[in-house]
PDB file of C-alpha atoms and ligand atoms in Angstrom:
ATOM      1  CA  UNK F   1       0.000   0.000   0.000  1.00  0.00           C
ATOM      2  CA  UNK F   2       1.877   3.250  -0.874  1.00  0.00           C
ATOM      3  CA  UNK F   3       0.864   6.667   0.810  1.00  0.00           C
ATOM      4  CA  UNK F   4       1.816  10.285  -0.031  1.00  0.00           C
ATOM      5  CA  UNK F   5       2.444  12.626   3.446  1.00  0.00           C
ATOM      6  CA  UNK F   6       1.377  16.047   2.951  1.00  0.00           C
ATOM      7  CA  UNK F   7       3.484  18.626   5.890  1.00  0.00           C
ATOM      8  CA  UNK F   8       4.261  22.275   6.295  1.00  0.00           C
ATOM      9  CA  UNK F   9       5.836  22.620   9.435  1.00  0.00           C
ATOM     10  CA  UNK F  10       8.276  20.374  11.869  1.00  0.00           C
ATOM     11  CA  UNK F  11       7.157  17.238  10.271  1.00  0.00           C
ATOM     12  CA  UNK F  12       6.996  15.112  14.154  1.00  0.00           C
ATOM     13  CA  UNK F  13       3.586  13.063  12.498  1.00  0.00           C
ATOM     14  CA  UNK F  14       5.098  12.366   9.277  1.00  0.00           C
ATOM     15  CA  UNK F  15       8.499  10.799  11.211  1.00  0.00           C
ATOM     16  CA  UNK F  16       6.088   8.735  13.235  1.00  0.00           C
ATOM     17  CA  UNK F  17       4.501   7.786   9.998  1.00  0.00           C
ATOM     18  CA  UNK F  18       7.702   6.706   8.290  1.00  0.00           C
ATOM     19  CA  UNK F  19       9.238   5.312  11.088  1.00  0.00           C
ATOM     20  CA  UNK F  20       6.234   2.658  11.529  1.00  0.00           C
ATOM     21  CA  UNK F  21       6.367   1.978   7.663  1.00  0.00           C
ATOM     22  CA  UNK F  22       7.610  -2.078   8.408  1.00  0.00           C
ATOM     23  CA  UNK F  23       5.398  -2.790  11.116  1.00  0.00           C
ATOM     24  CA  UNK F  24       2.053  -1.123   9.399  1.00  0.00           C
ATOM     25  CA  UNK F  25       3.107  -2.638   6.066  1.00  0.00           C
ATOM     26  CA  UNK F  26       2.955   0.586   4.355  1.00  0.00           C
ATOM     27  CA  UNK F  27       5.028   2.372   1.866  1.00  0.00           C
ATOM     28  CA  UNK F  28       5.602   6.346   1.321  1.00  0.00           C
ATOM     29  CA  UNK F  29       6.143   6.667  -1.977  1.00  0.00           C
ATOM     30  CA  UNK F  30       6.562  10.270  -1.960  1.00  0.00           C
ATOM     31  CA  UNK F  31       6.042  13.588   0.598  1.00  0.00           C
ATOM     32  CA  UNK F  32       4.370  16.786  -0.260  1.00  0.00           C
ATOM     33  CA  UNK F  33       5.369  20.524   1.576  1.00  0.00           C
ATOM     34  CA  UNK F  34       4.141  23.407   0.208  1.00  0.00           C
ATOM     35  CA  UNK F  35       7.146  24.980   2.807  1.00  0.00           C
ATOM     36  CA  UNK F  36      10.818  25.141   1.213  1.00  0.00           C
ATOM     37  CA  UNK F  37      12.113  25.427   4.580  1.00  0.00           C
ATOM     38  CA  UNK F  38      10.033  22.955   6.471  1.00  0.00           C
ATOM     39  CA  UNK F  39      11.662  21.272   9.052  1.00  0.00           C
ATOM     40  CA  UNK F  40       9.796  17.665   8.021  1.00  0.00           C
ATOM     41  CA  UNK F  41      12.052  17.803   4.369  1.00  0.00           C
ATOM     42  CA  UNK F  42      15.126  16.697   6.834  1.00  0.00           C
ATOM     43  CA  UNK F  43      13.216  13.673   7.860  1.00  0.00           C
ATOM     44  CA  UNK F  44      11.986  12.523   3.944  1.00  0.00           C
ATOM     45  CA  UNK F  45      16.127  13.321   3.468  1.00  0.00           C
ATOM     46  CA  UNK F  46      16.934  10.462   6.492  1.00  0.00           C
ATOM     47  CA  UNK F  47      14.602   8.556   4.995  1.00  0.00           C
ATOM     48  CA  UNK F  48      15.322   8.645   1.315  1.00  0.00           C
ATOM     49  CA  UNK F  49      12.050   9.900   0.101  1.00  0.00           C
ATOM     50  CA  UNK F  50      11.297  11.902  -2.417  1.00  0.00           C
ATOM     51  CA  UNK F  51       9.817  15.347  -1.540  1.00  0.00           C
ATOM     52  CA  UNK F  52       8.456  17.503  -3.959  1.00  0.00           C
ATOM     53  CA  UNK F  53       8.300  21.200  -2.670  1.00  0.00           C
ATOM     54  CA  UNK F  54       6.342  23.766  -4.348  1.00  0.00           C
ATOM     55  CA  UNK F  55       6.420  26.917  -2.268  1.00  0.00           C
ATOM     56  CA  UNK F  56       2.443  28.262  -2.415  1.00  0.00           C
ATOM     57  CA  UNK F  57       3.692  32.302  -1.859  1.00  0.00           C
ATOM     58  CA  UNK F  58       4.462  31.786  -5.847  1.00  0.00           C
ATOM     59  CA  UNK F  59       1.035  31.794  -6.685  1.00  0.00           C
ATOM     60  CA  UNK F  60      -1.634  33.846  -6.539  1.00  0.00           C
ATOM     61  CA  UNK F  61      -3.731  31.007  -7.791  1.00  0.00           C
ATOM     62  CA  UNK F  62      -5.093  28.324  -5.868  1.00  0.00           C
ATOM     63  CA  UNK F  63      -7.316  26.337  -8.661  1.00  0.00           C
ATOM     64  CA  UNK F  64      -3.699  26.662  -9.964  1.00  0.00           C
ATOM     65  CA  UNK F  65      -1.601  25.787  -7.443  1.00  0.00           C
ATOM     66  CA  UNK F  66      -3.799  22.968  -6.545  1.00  0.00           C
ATOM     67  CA  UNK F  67      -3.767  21.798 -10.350  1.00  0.00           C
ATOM     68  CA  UNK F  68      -0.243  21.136  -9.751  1.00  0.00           C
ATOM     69  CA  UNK F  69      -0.812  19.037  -6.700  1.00  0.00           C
ATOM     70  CA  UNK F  70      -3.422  16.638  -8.659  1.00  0.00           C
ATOM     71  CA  UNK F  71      -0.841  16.282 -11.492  1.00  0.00           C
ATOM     72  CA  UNK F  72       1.233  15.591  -8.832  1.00  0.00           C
ATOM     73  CA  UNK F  73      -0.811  13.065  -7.361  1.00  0.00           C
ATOM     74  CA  UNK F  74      -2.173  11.309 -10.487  1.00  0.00           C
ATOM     75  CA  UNK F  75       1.349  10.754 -11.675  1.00  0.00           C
ATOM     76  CA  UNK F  76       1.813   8.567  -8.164  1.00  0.00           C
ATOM     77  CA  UNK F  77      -1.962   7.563  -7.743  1.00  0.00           C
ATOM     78  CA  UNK F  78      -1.642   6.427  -4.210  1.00  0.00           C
ATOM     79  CA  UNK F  79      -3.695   4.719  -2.396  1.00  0.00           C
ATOM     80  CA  UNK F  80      -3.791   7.032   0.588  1.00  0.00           C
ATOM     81  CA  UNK F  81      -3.205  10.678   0.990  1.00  0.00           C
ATOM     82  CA  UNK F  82      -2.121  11.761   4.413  1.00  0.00           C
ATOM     83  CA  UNK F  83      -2.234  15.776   5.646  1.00  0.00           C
ATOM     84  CA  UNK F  84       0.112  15.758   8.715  1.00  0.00           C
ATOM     85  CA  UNK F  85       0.623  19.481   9.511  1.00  0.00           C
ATOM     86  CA  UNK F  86      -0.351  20.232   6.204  1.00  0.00           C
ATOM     87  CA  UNK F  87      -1.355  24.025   6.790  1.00  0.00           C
ATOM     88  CA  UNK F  88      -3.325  24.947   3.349  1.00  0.00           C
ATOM     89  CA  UNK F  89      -7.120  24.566   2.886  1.00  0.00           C
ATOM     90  CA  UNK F  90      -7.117  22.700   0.183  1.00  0.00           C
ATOM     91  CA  UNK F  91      -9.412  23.696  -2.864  1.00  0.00           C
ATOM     92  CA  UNK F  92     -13.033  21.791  -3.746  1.00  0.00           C
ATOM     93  CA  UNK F  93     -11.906  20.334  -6.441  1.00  0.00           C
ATOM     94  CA  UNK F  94      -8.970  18.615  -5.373  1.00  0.00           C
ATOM     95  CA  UNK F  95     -10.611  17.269  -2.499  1.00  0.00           C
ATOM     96  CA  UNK F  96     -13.480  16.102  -4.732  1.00  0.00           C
ATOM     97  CA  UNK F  97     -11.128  14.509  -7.249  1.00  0.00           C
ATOM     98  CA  UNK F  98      -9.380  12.437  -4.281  1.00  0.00           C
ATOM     99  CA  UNK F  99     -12.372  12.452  -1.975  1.00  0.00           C
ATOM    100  CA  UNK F 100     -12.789   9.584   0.870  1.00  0.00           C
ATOM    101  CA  UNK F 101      -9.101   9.144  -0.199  1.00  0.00           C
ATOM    102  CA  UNK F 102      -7.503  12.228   2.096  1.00  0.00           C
ATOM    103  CA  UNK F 103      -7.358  11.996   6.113  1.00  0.00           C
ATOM    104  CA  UNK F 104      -6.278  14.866   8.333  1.00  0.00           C
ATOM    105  CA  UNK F 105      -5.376  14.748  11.862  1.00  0.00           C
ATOM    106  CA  UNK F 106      -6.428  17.603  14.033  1.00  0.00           C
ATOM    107  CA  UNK F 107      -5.304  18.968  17.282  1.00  0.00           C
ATOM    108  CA  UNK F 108      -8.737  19.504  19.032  1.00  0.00           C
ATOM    109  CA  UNK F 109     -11.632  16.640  19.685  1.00  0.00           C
ATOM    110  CA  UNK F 110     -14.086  18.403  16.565  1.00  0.00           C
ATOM    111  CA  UNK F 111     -16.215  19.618  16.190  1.00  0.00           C
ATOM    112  CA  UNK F 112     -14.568  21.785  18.581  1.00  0.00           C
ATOM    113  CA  UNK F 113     -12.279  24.299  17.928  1.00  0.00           C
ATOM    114  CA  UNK F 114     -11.529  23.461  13.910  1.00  0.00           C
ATOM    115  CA  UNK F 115      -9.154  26.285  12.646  1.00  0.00           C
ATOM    116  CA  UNK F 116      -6.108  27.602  14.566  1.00  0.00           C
ATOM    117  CA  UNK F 117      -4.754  27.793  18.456  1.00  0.00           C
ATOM    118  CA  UNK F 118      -6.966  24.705  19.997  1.00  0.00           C
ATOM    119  CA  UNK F 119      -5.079  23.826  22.554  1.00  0.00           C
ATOM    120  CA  UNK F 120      -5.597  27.766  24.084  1.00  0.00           C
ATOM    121  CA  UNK F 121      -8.782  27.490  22.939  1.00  0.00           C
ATOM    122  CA  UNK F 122      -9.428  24.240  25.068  1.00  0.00           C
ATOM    123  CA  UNK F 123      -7.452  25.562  27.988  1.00  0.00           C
ATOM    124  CA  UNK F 124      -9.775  29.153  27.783  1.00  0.00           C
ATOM    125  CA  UNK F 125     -12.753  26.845  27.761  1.00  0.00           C
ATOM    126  CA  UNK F 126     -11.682  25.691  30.886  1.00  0.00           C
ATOM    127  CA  UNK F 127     -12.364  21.794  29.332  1.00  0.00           C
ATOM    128  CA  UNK F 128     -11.658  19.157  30.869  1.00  0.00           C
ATOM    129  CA  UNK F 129     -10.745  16.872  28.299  1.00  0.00           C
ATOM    130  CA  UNK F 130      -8.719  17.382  25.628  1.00  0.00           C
ATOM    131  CA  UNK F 131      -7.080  15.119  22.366  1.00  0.00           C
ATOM    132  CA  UNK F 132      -6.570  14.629  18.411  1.00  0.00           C
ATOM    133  CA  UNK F 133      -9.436  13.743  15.810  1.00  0.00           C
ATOM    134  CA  UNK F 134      -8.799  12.029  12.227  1.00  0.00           C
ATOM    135  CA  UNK F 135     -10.948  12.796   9.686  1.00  0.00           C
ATOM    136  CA  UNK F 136     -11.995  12.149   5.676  1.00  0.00           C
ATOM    137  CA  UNK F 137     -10.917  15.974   4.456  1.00  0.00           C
ATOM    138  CA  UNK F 138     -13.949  17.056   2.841  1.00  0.00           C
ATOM    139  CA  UNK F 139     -14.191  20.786   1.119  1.00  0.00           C
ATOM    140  CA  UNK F 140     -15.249  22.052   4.647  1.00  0.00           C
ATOM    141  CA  UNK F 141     -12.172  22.832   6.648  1.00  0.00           C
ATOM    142  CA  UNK F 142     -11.365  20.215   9.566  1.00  0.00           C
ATOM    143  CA  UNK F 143     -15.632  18.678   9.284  1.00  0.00           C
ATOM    144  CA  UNK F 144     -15.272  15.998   7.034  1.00  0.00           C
ATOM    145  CA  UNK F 145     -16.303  12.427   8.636  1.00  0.00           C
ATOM    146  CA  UNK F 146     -14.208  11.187  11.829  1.00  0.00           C
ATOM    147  CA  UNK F 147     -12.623   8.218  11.448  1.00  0.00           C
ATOM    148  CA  UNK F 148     -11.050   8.214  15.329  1.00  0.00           C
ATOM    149  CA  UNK F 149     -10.823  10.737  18.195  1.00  0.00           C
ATOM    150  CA  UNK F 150      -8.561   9.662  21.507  1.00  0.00           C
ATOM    151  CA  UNK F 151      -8.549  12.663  24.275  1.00  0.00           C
ATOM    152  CA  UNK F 152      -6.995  12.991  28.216  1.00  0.00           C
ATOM    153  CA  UNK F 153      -7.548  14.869  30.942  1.00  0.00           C
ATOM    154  CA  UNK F 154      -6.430  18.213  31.333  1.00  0.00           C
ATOM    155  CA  UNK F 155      -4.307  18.626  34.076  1.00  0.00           C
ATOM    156  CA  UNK F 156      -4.680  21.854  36.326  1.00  0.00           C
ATOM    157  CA  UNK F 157      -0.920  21.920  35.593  1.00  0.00           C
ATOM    158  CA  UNK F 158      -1.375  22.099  32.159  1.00  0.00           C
ATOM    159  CA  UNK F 159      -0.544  25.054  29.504  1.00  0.00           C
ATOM    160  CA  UNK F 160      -0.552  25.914  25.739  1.00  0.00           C
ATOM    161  CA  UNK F 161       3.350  23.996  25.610  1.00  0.00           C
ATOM    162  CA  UNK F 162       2.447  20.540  27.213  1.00  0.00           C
ATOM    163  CA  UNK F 163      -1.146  20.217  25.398  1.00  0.00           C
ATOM    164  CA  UNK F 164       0.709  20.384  22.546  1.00  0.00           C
ATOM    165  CA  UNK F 165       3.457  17.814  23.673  1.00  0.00           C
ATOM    166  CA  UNK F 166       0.721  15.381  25.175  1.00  0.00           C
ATOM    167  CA  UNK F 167      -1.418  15.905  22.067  1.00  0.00           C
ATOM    168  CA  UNK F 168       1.848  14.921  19.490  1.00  0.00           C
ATOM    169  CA  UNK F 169       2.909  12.279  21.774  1.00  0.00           C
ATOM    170  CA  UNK F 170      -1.068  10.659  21.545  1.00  0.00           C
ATOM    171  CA  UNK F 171      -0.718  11.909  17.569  1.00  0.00           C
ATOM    172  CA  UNK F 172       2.089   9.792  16.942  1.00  0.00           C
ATOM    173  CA  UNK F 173       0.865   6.641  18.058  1.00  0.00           C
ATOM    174  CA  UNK F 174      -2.755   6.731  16.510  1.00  0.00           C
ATOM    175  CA  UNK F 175      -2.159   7.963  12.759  1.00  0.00           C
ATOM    176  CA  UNK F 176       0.102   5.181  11.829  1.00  0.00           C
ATOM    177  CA  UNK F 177      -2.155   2.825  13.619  1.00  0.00           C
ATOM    178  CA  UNK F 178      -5.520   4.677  11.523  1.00  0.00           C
ATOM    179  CA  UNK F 179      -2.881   4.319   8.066  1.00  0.00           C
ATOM    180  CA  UNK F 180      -2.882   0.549   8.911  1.00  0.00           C
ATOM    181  CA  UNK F 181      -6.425   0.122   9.362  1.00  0.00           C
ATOM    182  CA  UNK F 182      -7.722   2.331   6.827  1.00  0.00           C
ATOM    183  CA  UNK F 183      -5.451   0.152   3.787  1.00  0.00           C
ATOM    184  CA  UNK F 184      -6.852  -3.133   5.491  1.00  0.00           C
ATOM    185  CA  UNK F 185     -10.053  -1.585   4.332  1.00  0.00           C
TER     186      UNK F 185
HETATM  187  C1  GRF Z   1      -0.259  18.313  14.631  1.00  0.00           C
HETATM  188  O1  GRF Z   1      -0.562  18.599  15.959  1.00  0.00           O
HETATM  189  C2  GRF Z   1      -1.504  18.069  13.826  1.00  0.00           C
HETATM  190  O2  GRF Z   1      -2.617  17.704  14.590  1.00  0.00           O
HETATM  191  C3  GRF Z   1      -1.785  19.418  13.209  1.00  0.00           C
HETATM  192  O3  GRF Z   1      -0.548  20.003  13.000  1.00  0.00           O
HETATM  193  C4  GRF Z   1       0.409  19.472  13.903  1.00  0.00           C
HETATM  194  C5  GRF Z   1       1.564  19.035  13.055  1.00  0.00           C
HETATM  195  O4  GRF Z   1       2.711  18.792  13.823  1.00  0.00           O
HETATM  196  N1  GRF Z   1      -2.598  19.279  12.023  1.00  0.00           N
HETATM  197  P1  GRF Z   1       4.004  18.135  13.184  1.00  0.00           P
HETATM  198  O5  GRF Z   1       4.468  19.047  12.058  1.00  0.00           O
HETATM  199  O6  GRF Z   1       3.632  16.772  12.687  1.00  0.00           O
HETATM  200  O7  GRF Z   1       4.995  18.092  14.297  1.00  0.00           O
END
């Protein structure tokens, strides 16, 4: 089963995601950044995958840009596409083209808080429970159909930094474990 991993930032999902590639039985043919200095390209470099980087501040386009990313894509025609980090809404007809075929893992337990900041959002809210969602990416941003949600507590200890490291940590384990299960599908 061969995946493409869609990033724009640090990358921490998509080195989980490689690094679990043997015992999932999964291959990533290929990794997506629309960030030429995204800190996940050194991780596709460790691993010897291909990244293709096309740097979105060149266009003013998005039907454009996006047209790239479905040549892109049909070229490879994998059987999963992955968003890890991937911070560009991505444009109706893409996500029709490839549609039940895209997942997206989200930092909040949606519907709340889609969009930016959750974990200061959930800590505002005075929650008590907090934790990741995966989703089918529809053309709504973070609403499509979830496919699994796993939370914690919220510790009166807790603030904006560790959410974030408890969330990643939980992250980590549970979208190379949804990969597996989704290609057994
Ligand atoms: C993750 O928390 C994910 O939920 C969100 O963006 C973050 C990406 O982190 N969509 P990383 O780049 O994988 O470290």
């Amino acid at each position: 089963m061969r995946i493409v991993v869609f990033f724009s930032g640090t990358g921490t999902n998509l080195k989980s995601i490689l690094e679990h590639q043997k015992k999932y039985n999964y291959e990533v043919c290929s990794c997506f950044t629309n960030n030429p200095i995204a800190g996940g390209i050194g991780f596709c470099n460790e691993y010897k995958i291909d990244c293709k980087i096309i740097d979105h501040k060149n266009f003013n386009d998005r039907e454009k840009y996006d047209g790239l990313i479905n040549s892109y894509l049909e070229n490879l025609n994998p059987d999963l596409i992955v968003l890890a980090g991937y911070m560009r809404i991505m444009s109706k007809s893409l996500v029709d083209n490839w549609e039940g075929q895209i997942i997206n893992i989200h930092p909040s337990l949606l519907p709340k808080y889609p969009g930016l900041h959750t974990h200061q959002r959930a800590l505002e809210a005075k929650d008590k429970v907090h934790g990741s969602t995966i989703h089918f990416v529809t053309s709504e941003l973070d609403s499509g159909p979830i496919i699994r949600q796993e939370s914690f507590e919220i510790e009166p200890s807790d603030n904006e930094e560790s959410l974030i490291n408890k969330v990643k940590n939980l992250e980590h384990k549970i979208y190379p474990e949804t990969i597996s299960f989704l290609i057994k599908q």
